[in-house]
Amino acid sequence: MLEKHQIEFRERTRSFMEQKIQPEAVTLDKEQRFLDQHIKPLTDEGFLSMLIPEEFGGRPIDTVSYSIAVEEASRVCGSTGITLAAHNSLGCYPILAFGTKEQKERYLPRAAKGELLAFGLSEADAGSDAGGTRTLALKQESGEWLINGSKCWITSATKAFATIASARTSDKPEEKAITCFILDKDAPGYSVGKKENKLGLRGSDTAFLHFDDMKVGEESRLGEIGDGFKQMLKTLDGGRISIGAMALGLGQGAYECAARYASERVQFGRPISFNQAVQHKLADMATELEAARLLIYESSRMKDAGKPFGHYSAMAKLYASEVGTRVAANAIRLLGGIGCYTGEYPAERIWRDVKLCEIGEGTSEIQRLVIARKILKDVKEGQPL
Ligand code: COS
């Protein structure tokens, strides 16, 4: 299933994540503290430049390996998993895919050196309806763009040195053209709202972003005017693989915790793993996680092969996130009271963390919509199903 270099990469990555990231996972969650101390070691290992070409200071790897990195990070710390996924897939990718040479030279080397990038799509009225953006960018006579609006649920908002944000480039309601901009944190008019108090992923940094009369030049525009909606959806096609990988890693962490606990916990004179009801739960967990893994790796391969993969990454994200949530809930069932309430085992943190994977970068309902549209398109065009 995996190539030799990918198997070795997993071994190295697992060892790094267990040694450097895992020990702090409980504290970061408890104190809602961002994983600042992890950024340098993650950067040194190349985890912040997994998609960036060498010419811009990156250490690029194939998408299967990238998925493995997010999976292994999330297996021990969901907050680290989402920070890596958002930076690489949502921050670096759009600049790489749609940016000019100057934009790549300006942003990617900094990103490769460990400065985080963010992605601003969601707004109060633009969640599933990605085209509902109200942020406005209006071209001034001076040639500058005047940007006003707010973005919500932005991962790494307070830390990121720049954000790729979507905005409508016309104030006429009938003109829905959306354009993306790369907005610098230190530019006048850019501000960060209060950090969200979240159920899970509490070691990641999530906040509002506000753009108040921000004036930026043409050098901040990403791609052509009006291309922003498609750029955002294309970015999400890839991002969904990494959210699937995150859910998979979290689920794997919960499953390992449950399997070990069931083998040690003695009730009625023998470990609870002697009970078939428990064995069946473990068997379902292992089977579903493996199926999710296959979907994620296959969509990664399709992306690298340049094949259309958006419907497939939607399947991978849909399935992996629902499996991750189910596995975490069943792990808590197997652990009973100690799993649910004490925080002594990672299962309850994972259960809180993994829920986001069914929501972020498109809800399960949106993934089903994307998949169904592809099915119906194939039917209409007489393609094999
Ligand atoms: N990549 C590139 N282009 C895409 C695309 C994709 N994945 N999906 C659609 N498009 C294009 C379409 O081809 C269409 O182009 P034309 O106008 O040239 O025909 C255009 O984008 C509009 O597509 P569509 O009519 O399908 O858009 P809808 O408004 O119906 O929305 C969904 C489509 C619902 C799929 C989209 O809004 C979506 O993915 N929403 C979820 C957003 C999300 O994940 N939000 C959470 C963000 S958390 S970071």
Coordinates of C-alpha atoms and ligand atoms in Angstrom, one line a residue:
M1 CA 0.0 0.0 0.0
L2 CA 2.8 2.4 0.9
E3 CA 6.1 2.8 -0.9
K4 CA 9.3 2.1 1.1
H5 CA 10.2 5.8 1.5
Q6 CA 6.7 6.5 2.8
I7 CA 6.9 3.7 5.4
E8 CA 10.3 5.0 6.6
F9 CA 8.8 8.5 6.7
R10 CA 6.0 7.3 8.9
E11 CA 8.4 5.7 11.3
R12 CA 10.5 8.9 11.5
T13 CA 7.5 11.1 11.8
R14 CA 5.9 8.9 14.5
S15 CA 9.0 8.9 16.6
F16 CA 9.3 12.7 16.3
M17 CA 5.7 13.3 17.2
E18 CA 5.8 11.0 20.1
Q19 CA 9.0 12.5 21.5
K20 CA 8.5 16.2 20.8
I21 CA 4.7 16.8 20.5
Q22 CA 2.9 14.2 22.6
P23 CA 4.3 15.2 26.0
E24 CA 2.7 18.7 25.8
A25 CA -0.6 17.7 24.3
V26 CA -2.5 17.5 27.6
T27 CA -1.2 20.8 28.9
L28 CA -1.9 22.8 25.7
D29 CA -5.4 21.5 25.7
K30 CA -6.0 22.2 29.4
E31 CA -4.5 25.7 29.3
Q32 CA -5.8 26.6 25.9
R33 CA -2.3 27.6 25.0
F34 CA -1.0 27.7 21.4
L35 CA 1.7 25.3 20.5
D36 CA 4.4 28.0 20.2
Q37 CA 7.1 25.8 21.5
H38 CA 6.5 23.2 18.8
I39 CA 6.9 25.6 15.8
K40 CA 10.7 25.5 15.7
P41 CA 11.1 21.7 15.9
L42 CA 8.3 21.2 13.4
T43 CA 9.9 23.7 11.1
D44 CA 13.4 22.1 11.5
E45 CA 11.8 18.8 10.5
G46 CA 10.3 20.3 7.4
F47 CA 6.6 20.0 8.5
L48 CA 5.9 23.6 7.7
S49 CA 7.1 23.4 4.2
M50 CA 5.8 20.1 3.0
L51 CA 4.2 21.6 -0.2
I52 CA 6.8 24.3 -0.8
P53 CA 9.3 23.8 -3.6
E54 CA 13.0 23.8 -2.8
E55 CA 13.6 27.0 -4.8
F56 CA 11.5 28.8 -2.1
G57 CA 13.2 27.1 0.8
G58 CA 10.8 24.2 1.2
R59 CA 11.2 20.5 1.6
P60 CA 8.4 19.2 -0.6
I61 CA 7.1 15.7 -0.2
D62 CA 4.4 13.7 -2.0
T63 CA 0.8 14.1 -0.9
V64 CA 0.6 10.6 0.7
S65 CA 3.6 11.5 2.9
Y66 CA 2.0 14.8 3.7
S67 CA -1.2 13.0 4.8
I68 CA 0.9 10.7 6.9
A69 CA 2.5 13.7 8.6
V70 CA -0.9 15.2 9.5
E71 CA -2.2 11.8 10.6
E72 CA 0.8 11.1 12.8
A73 CA 0.7 14.6 14.3
S74 CA -3.0 14.3 15.0
R75 CA -2.5 10.8 16.5
V76 CA -0.8 12.5 19.5
C77 CA -2.1 16.1 19.3
G78 CA -5.1 17.3 17.3
S79 CA -4.1 20.9 17.7
T80 CA -0.8 20.3 16.1
G81 CA -2.5 18.4 13.3
I82 CA -4.9 21.2 12.4
T83 CA -2.2 23.8 12.6
L84 CA -0.1 21.9 10.1
A85 CA -3.0 21.1 7.9
A86 CA -4.2 24.8 7.8
H87 CA -0.7 26.2 7.2
N88 CA 0.3 23.8 4.4
S89 CA -3.0 23.1 2.6
L90 CA -4.8 26.4 3.0
G91 CA -2.0 28.9 3.6
C92 CA 0.9 27.7 1.3
Y93 CA -1.1 26.0 -1.4
P94 CA -3.1 28.9 -2.8
I95 CA 0.0 31.0 -3.1
L96 CA 1.8 28.2 -4.8
A97 CA -1.1 27.4 -7.1
F98 CA -2.3 30.9 -8.0
G99 CA 0.4 33.4 -6.9
T100 CA 2.9 35.3 -9.1
K101 CA 6.6 34.7 -8.9
E102 CA 6.9 37.8 -6.7
Q103 CA 4.2 36.6 -4.3
K104 CA 5.8 33.2 -4.0
E105 CA 9.2 34.8 -3.3
R106 CA 7.7 37.1 -0.8
Y107 CA 5.6 34.7 1.2
L108 CA 6.8 31.1 0.8
P109 CA 10.4 31.4 2.1
R110 CA 9.0 33.0 5.3
A111 CA 6.4 30.2 5.6
A112 CA 9.1 27.6 5.1
K113 CA 11.0 29.2 7.9
G114 CA 8.2 28.7 10.4
E115 CA 6.0 31.7 10.0
L116 CA 2.4 30.6 9.8
L117 CA -0.1 31.5 7.0
A118 CA -3.9 31.6 7.4
F119 CA -6.9 31.2 5.1
G120 CA -9.9 33.4 5.3
L121 CA -13.1 32.2 3.7
S122 CA -15.7 31.8 6.4
E123 CA -17.8 34.7 7.4
A124 CA -20.9 35.1 9.6
D125 CA -23.0 34.6 6.4
A126 CA -20.6 32.5 4.4
G127 CA -20.0 29.1 5.8
S128 CA -21.4 26.2 3.7
D129 CA -22.4 29.0 1.2
A130 CA -18.8 29.8 0.3
G131 CA -20.1 32.4 -2.2
G132 CA -22.0 34.4 0.4
T133 CA -18.9 36.5 1.1
R134 CA -19.7 40.0 2.3
T135 CA -16.2 41.3 2.6
L136 CA -15.8 43.9 0.0
A137 CA -12.7 44.9 -2.0
L138 CA -13.3 48.0 -4.1
K139 CA -10.9 49.4 -6.6
Q140 CA -10.1 53.0 -5.9
E141 CA -9.1 55.7 -8.4
S142 CA -5.6 55.6 -6.9
G143 CA -5.4 52.0 -8.2
E144 CA -5.5 50.6 -4.6
W145 CA -8.1 48.2 -3.3
L146 CA -10.1 49.2 -0.2
I147 CA -11.0 46.2 1.8
N148 CA -13.7 46.0 4.5
G149 CA -15.1 42.9 6.2
S150 CA -14.6 40.2 8.8
K151 CA -13.7 36.5 8.7
C152 CA -14.5 33.9 11.3
W153 CA -13.1 30.6 12.6
I154 CA -9.7 31.4 11.2
T155 CA -7.0 28.9 12.2
S156 CA -3.8 30.5 13.4
A157 CA -5.4 33.9 13.1
T158 CA -3.4 35.6 15.8
K159 CA -0.1 34.0 14.8
A160 CA -0.2 34.1 11.0
F161 CA 1.9 36.8 9.3
A162 CA -0.5 36.9 6.4
T163 CA -3.9 35.6 5.3
I164 CA -5.3 34.5 2.0
A165 CA -8.8 36.1 2.1
S166 CA -11.7 36.2 -0.3
A167 CA -13.7 39.3 -1.0
R168 CA -16.4 40.5 -3.4
T169 CA -14.9 42.9 -5.9
S170 CA -18.2 44.7 -6.7
D171 CA -20.7 46.4 -4.4
K172 CA -23.5 45.6 -6.8
P173 CA -25.6 42.7 -5.3
E174 CA -26.1 41.2 -8.8
E175 CA -22.4 41.0 -9.4
K176 CA -21.0 38.1 -7.4
A177 CA -17.4 38.2 -8.5
I178 CA -15.1 37.0 -5.8
T179 CA -11.4 37.7 -5.7
C180 CA -8.7 36.5 -3.3
F181 CA -6.0 38.7 -1.7
I182 CA -3.0 38.0 0.4
L183 CA -3.3 40.4 3.3
D184 CA -0.3 41.1 5.6
K185 CA -0.9 41.1 9.4
D186 CA 1.2 44.3 9.9
A187 CA -0.7 46.3 7.3
P188 CA -2.9 49.2 8.7
G189 CA -6.6 48.1 9.0
Y190 CA -5.8 44.4 9.7
S191 CA -6.8 43.3 13.2
V192 CA -7.4 40.1 15.0
G193 CA -10.5 39.5 17.2
K194 CA -10.6 37.6 20.4
K195 CA -9.5 34.0 20.6
E196 CA -12.4 31.5 20.5
N197 CA -13.0 29.4 23.6
K198 CA -13.5 26.0 21.8
L199 CA -14.7 22.6 22.8
G200 CA -11.7 20.9 21.2
L201 CA -8.4 21.7 19.5
R202 CA -7.8 24.1 22.3
G203 CA -4.1 24.3 21.6
S204 CA -4.7 25.7 18.2
D205 CA -5.3 29.4 17.6
T206 CA -8.8 30.3 16.3
A207 CA -10.1 33.8 16.0
F208 CA -11.9 36.4 13.9
L209 CA -10.0 38.6 11.5
H210 CA -11.2 42.2 10.7
F211 CA -10.2 44.3 7.8
D212 CA -11.2 47.9 8.3
D213 CA -10.5 50.3 5.4
M214 CA -7.4 48.2 4.5
K215 CA -5.7 49.7 1.5
V216 CA -3.6 47.3 -0.5
G217 CA -2.0 47.4 -4.0
E218 CA -2.4 45.1 -7.0
E219 CA 0.6 43.1 -5.7
S220 CA -1.8 41.7 -3.0
R221 CA -4.3 40.4 -5.5
L222 CA -4.1 36.6 -5.9
G223 CA -4.8 35.6 -9.5
E224 CA -7.4 37.2 -11.7
I225 CA -10.3 39.3 -10.6
G226 CA -13.3 37.0 -10.3
D227 CA -11.3 33.8 -9.9
G228 CA -11.5 33.8 -6.1
F229 CA -14.4 31.4 -5.7
K230 CA -12.9 28.7 -7.8
Q231 CA -9.5 29.2 -6.2
M232 CA -11.1 28.7 -2.7
L233 CA -12.9 25.6 -3.8
K234 CA -9.8 24.1 -5.4
T235 CA -7.9 24.8 -2.3
L236 CA -10.5 23.1 -0.2
D237 CA -10.4 20.0 -2.5
G238 CA -6.8 19.5 -1.3
G239 CA -7.4 20.7 2.2
R240 CA -10.1 18.1 2.7
I241 CA -7.5 15.3 2.3
S242 CA -5.6 16.8 5.3
I243 CA -8.8 17.1 7.4
G244 CA -9.5 13.5 6.6
A245 CA -5.9 12.6 7.6
M246 CA -6.4 14.6 10.8
A247 CA -9.6 12.7 11.7
L248 CA -7.8 9.4 10.9
G249 CA -4.9 10.2 13.2
L250 CA -7.2 11.2 16.0
G251 CA -9.3 8.1 15.5
Q252 CA -6.1 6.0 15.5
G253 CA -5.1 7.6 18.8
A254 CA -8.5 6.8 20.4
Y255 CA -8.5 3.2 19.0
E256 CA -5.0 2.5 20.4
C257 CA -6.0 3.9 23.8
A258 CA -9.2 1.7 23.8
A259 CA -7.5 -1.5 22.7
R260 CA -4.8 -1.2 25.4
Y261 CA -7.3 -0.3 28.1
A262 CA -9.6 -3.2 27.2
S263 CA -6.7 -5.6 27.5
E264 CA -5.8 -4.3 31.0
R265 CA -9.1 -3.4 32.6
V266 CA -10.3 -6.3 34.7
Q267 CA -14.0 -6.8 35.5
F268 CA -15.7 -10.0 36.7
G269 CA -12.3 -11.6 37.1
R270 CA -10.9 -11.1 33.6
P271 CA -9.9 -8.3 31.1
I272 CA -13.0 -6.8 29.5
S273 CA -11.3 -7.6 26.1
F274 CA -12.5 -11.2 26.7
N275 CA -16.0 -10.1 26.0
Q276 CA -17.1 -10.4 22.4
A277 CA -19.1 -7.2 22.6
V278 CA -15.8 -5.4 23.3
Q279 CA -13.9 -7.4 20.7
H280 CA -16.4 -6.5 18.0
K281 CA -16.1 -2.8 18.8
L282 CA -12.3 -3.0 18.5
A283 CA -12.6 -4.9 15.2
D284 CA -15.0 -2.3 13.8
M285 CA -12.7 0.5 14.9
A286 CA -9.7 -1.1 13.2
T287 CA -11.6 -1.9 10.0
E288 CA -13.2 1.5 9.6
L289 CA -9.9 3.3 10.3
E290 CA -8.1 1.2 7.7
A291 CA -10.8 1.9 5.1
A292 CA -10.5 5.6 5.8
R293 CA -6.8 5.4 5.5
L294 CA -7.1 3.8 2.0
L295 CA -9.5 6.6 0.9
I296 CA -7.1 9.3 2.1
Y297 CA -4.0 7.8 0.5
E298 CA -5.8 7.1 -2.7
S299 CA -7.1 10.7 -3.0
S300 CA -3.5 11.9 -2.2
R301 CA -2.2 9.7 -5.1
M302 CA -4.9 11.1 -7.4
K303 CA -3.9 14.6 -6.5
D304 CA -0.3 13.9 -7.2
A305 CA -1.2 12.2 -10.5
G306 CA -3.0 15.4 -11.6
K307 CA -6.4 13.5 -11.9
P308 CA -9.7 15.2 -10.9
F309 CA -9.9 14.3 -7.2
G310 CA -12.4 16.7 -5.6
H311 CA -15.2 14.2 -5.2
Y312 CA -12.7 11.6 -4.0
S313 CA -11.2 13.9 -1.3
A314 CA -14.8 14.8 -0.3
M315 CA -15.4 11.0 0.2
A316 CA -12.1 10.7 2.1
K317 CA -13.0 13.6 4.4
L318 CA -16.6 12.6 4.9
Y319 CA -15.8 9.0 5.7
A320 CA -12.7 9.6 7.8
S321 CA -14.3 12.3 9.9
E322 CA -17.4 10.3 10.6
V323 CA -15.2 7.2 11.4
G324 CA -13.0 9.3 13.7
T325 CA -16.0 10.6 15.6
R326 CA -17.5 7.1 15.9
V327 CA -14.2 5.6 17.0
A328 CA -13.6 8.3 19.6
A329 CA -17.2 7.8 21.0
N330 CA -16.7 4.1 21.2
A331 CA -13.3 4.4 22.8
I332 CA -15.0 6.4 25.6
R333 CA -17.7 3.7 25.9
L334 CA -14.9 1.1 26.4
L335 CA -13.1 3.3 28.9
G336 CA -16.3 4.1 30.9
G337 CA -16.2 6.8 33.5
I338 CA -12.4 7.2 33.5
G339 CA -12.4 7.7 29.8
C340 CA -15.1 10.4 29.9
Y341 CA -14.6 12.5 32.9
T342 CA -11.0 12.4 34.3
G343 CA -8.9 13.4 31.3
E344 CA -6.5 10.7 32.5
Y345 CA -6.7 9.1 29.0
P346 CA -6.6 10.9 25.7
A347 CA -9.9 9.5 24.5
E348 CA -12.0 12.4 25.8
R349 CA -9.7 15.0 24.3
I350 CA -9.7 13.2 21.0
W351 CA -13.5 13.0 21.2
R352 CA -13.7 16.8 21.6
D353 CA -11.0 17.4 19.0
V354 CA -12.3 15.1 16.2
K355 CA -15.8 16.7 16.1
L356 CA -14.3 19.6 14.1
C357 CA -13.4 17.3 11.3
E358 CA -17.1 16.8 10.5
I359 CA -17.5 20.6 10.2
G360 CA -14.3 22.4 9.1
E361 CA -13.5 22.7 5.4
G362 CA -17.1 21.7 4.6
T363 CA -19.6 19.9 6.7
S364 CA -20.5 16.2 6.1
E365 CA -23.6 17.5 4.3
I366 CA -21.5 19.6 1.9
Q367 CA -19.2 16.6 1.3
R368 CA -22.3 14.5 0.4
L369 CA -23.5 17.3 -1.9
V370 CA -20.1 17.4 -3.7
I371 CA -20.1 13.6 -4.1
A372 CA -23.7 13.5 -5.3
R373 CA -23.2 16.2 -7.8
K374 CA -20.4 14.2 -9.4
I375 CA -22.5 11.0 -9.4
L376 CA -25.4 12.8 -11.1
K377 CA -23.1 14.6 -13.6
D378 CA -21.6 11.1 -14.6
V379 CA -25.2 9.8 -15.0
K380 CA -26.1 12.7 -17.2
E381 CA -23.0 12.3 -19.3
G382 CA -23.4 8.6 -19.6
Q383 CA -20.1 7.9 -17.7
P384 CA -19.6 4.6 -15.9
L385 CA -20.6 4.9 -12.2
Ligands
COS1 N1 -12.8 23.6 -7.9 C1 -12.8 24.5 -8.9 N2 -14.0 25.1 -9.3 C2 -15.1 24.6 -8.8 C3 -15.2 23.6 -7.8 C4 -13.9 23.1 -7.4 N3 -13.9 22.1 -6.4 N4 -16.4 23.4 -7.4 C5 -17.2 24.2 -8.2 N5 -16.4 25.0 -9.0 C6 -16.8 26.0 -10.0 C7 -18.0 25.5 -10.8 O1 -17.5 24.8 -11.9 C8 -18.7 26.8 -11.2 O2 -17.9 27.3 -12.3 P1 -18.7 28.0 -13.5 O3 -19.5 29.2 -12.9 O4 -17.6 28.5 -14.4 O5 -19.6 27.0 -14.1 C9 -18.5 27.7 -10.0 O6 -17.3 27.1 -9.3 C10 -19.7 27.7 -9.1 O7 -19.9 26.3 -8.7 P2 -21.3 25.9 -8.1 O8 -22.4 26.4 -8.9 O9 -21.2 24.4 -7.9 O10 -21.3 26.6 -6.7 P3 -22.3 26.6 -5.5 O11 -22.5 28.0 -5.0 O12 -23.5 25.8 -5.9 O13 -21.4 25.9 -4.3 C11 -20.5 24.2 -3.0 C12 -20.8 24.7 -4.4 C13 -21.7 24.1 -2.1 C14 -19.9 22.8 -3.3 C15 -19.4 25.1 -2.4 O14 -20.0 26.4 -2.0 C16 -18.8 24.5 -1.2 O15 -17.9 23.7 -1.3 N6 -19.2 25.0 0.0 C17 -18.5 24.6 1.3 C18 -17.5 25.6 1.6 C19 -16.8 25.2 2.8 O16 -16.1 24.1 2.8 N7 -16.8 26.0 3.8 C20 -16.1 25.8 5.0 C21 -14.9 26.6 5.0 S1 -13.9 26.2 6.3 S2 -12.1 26.7 5.6

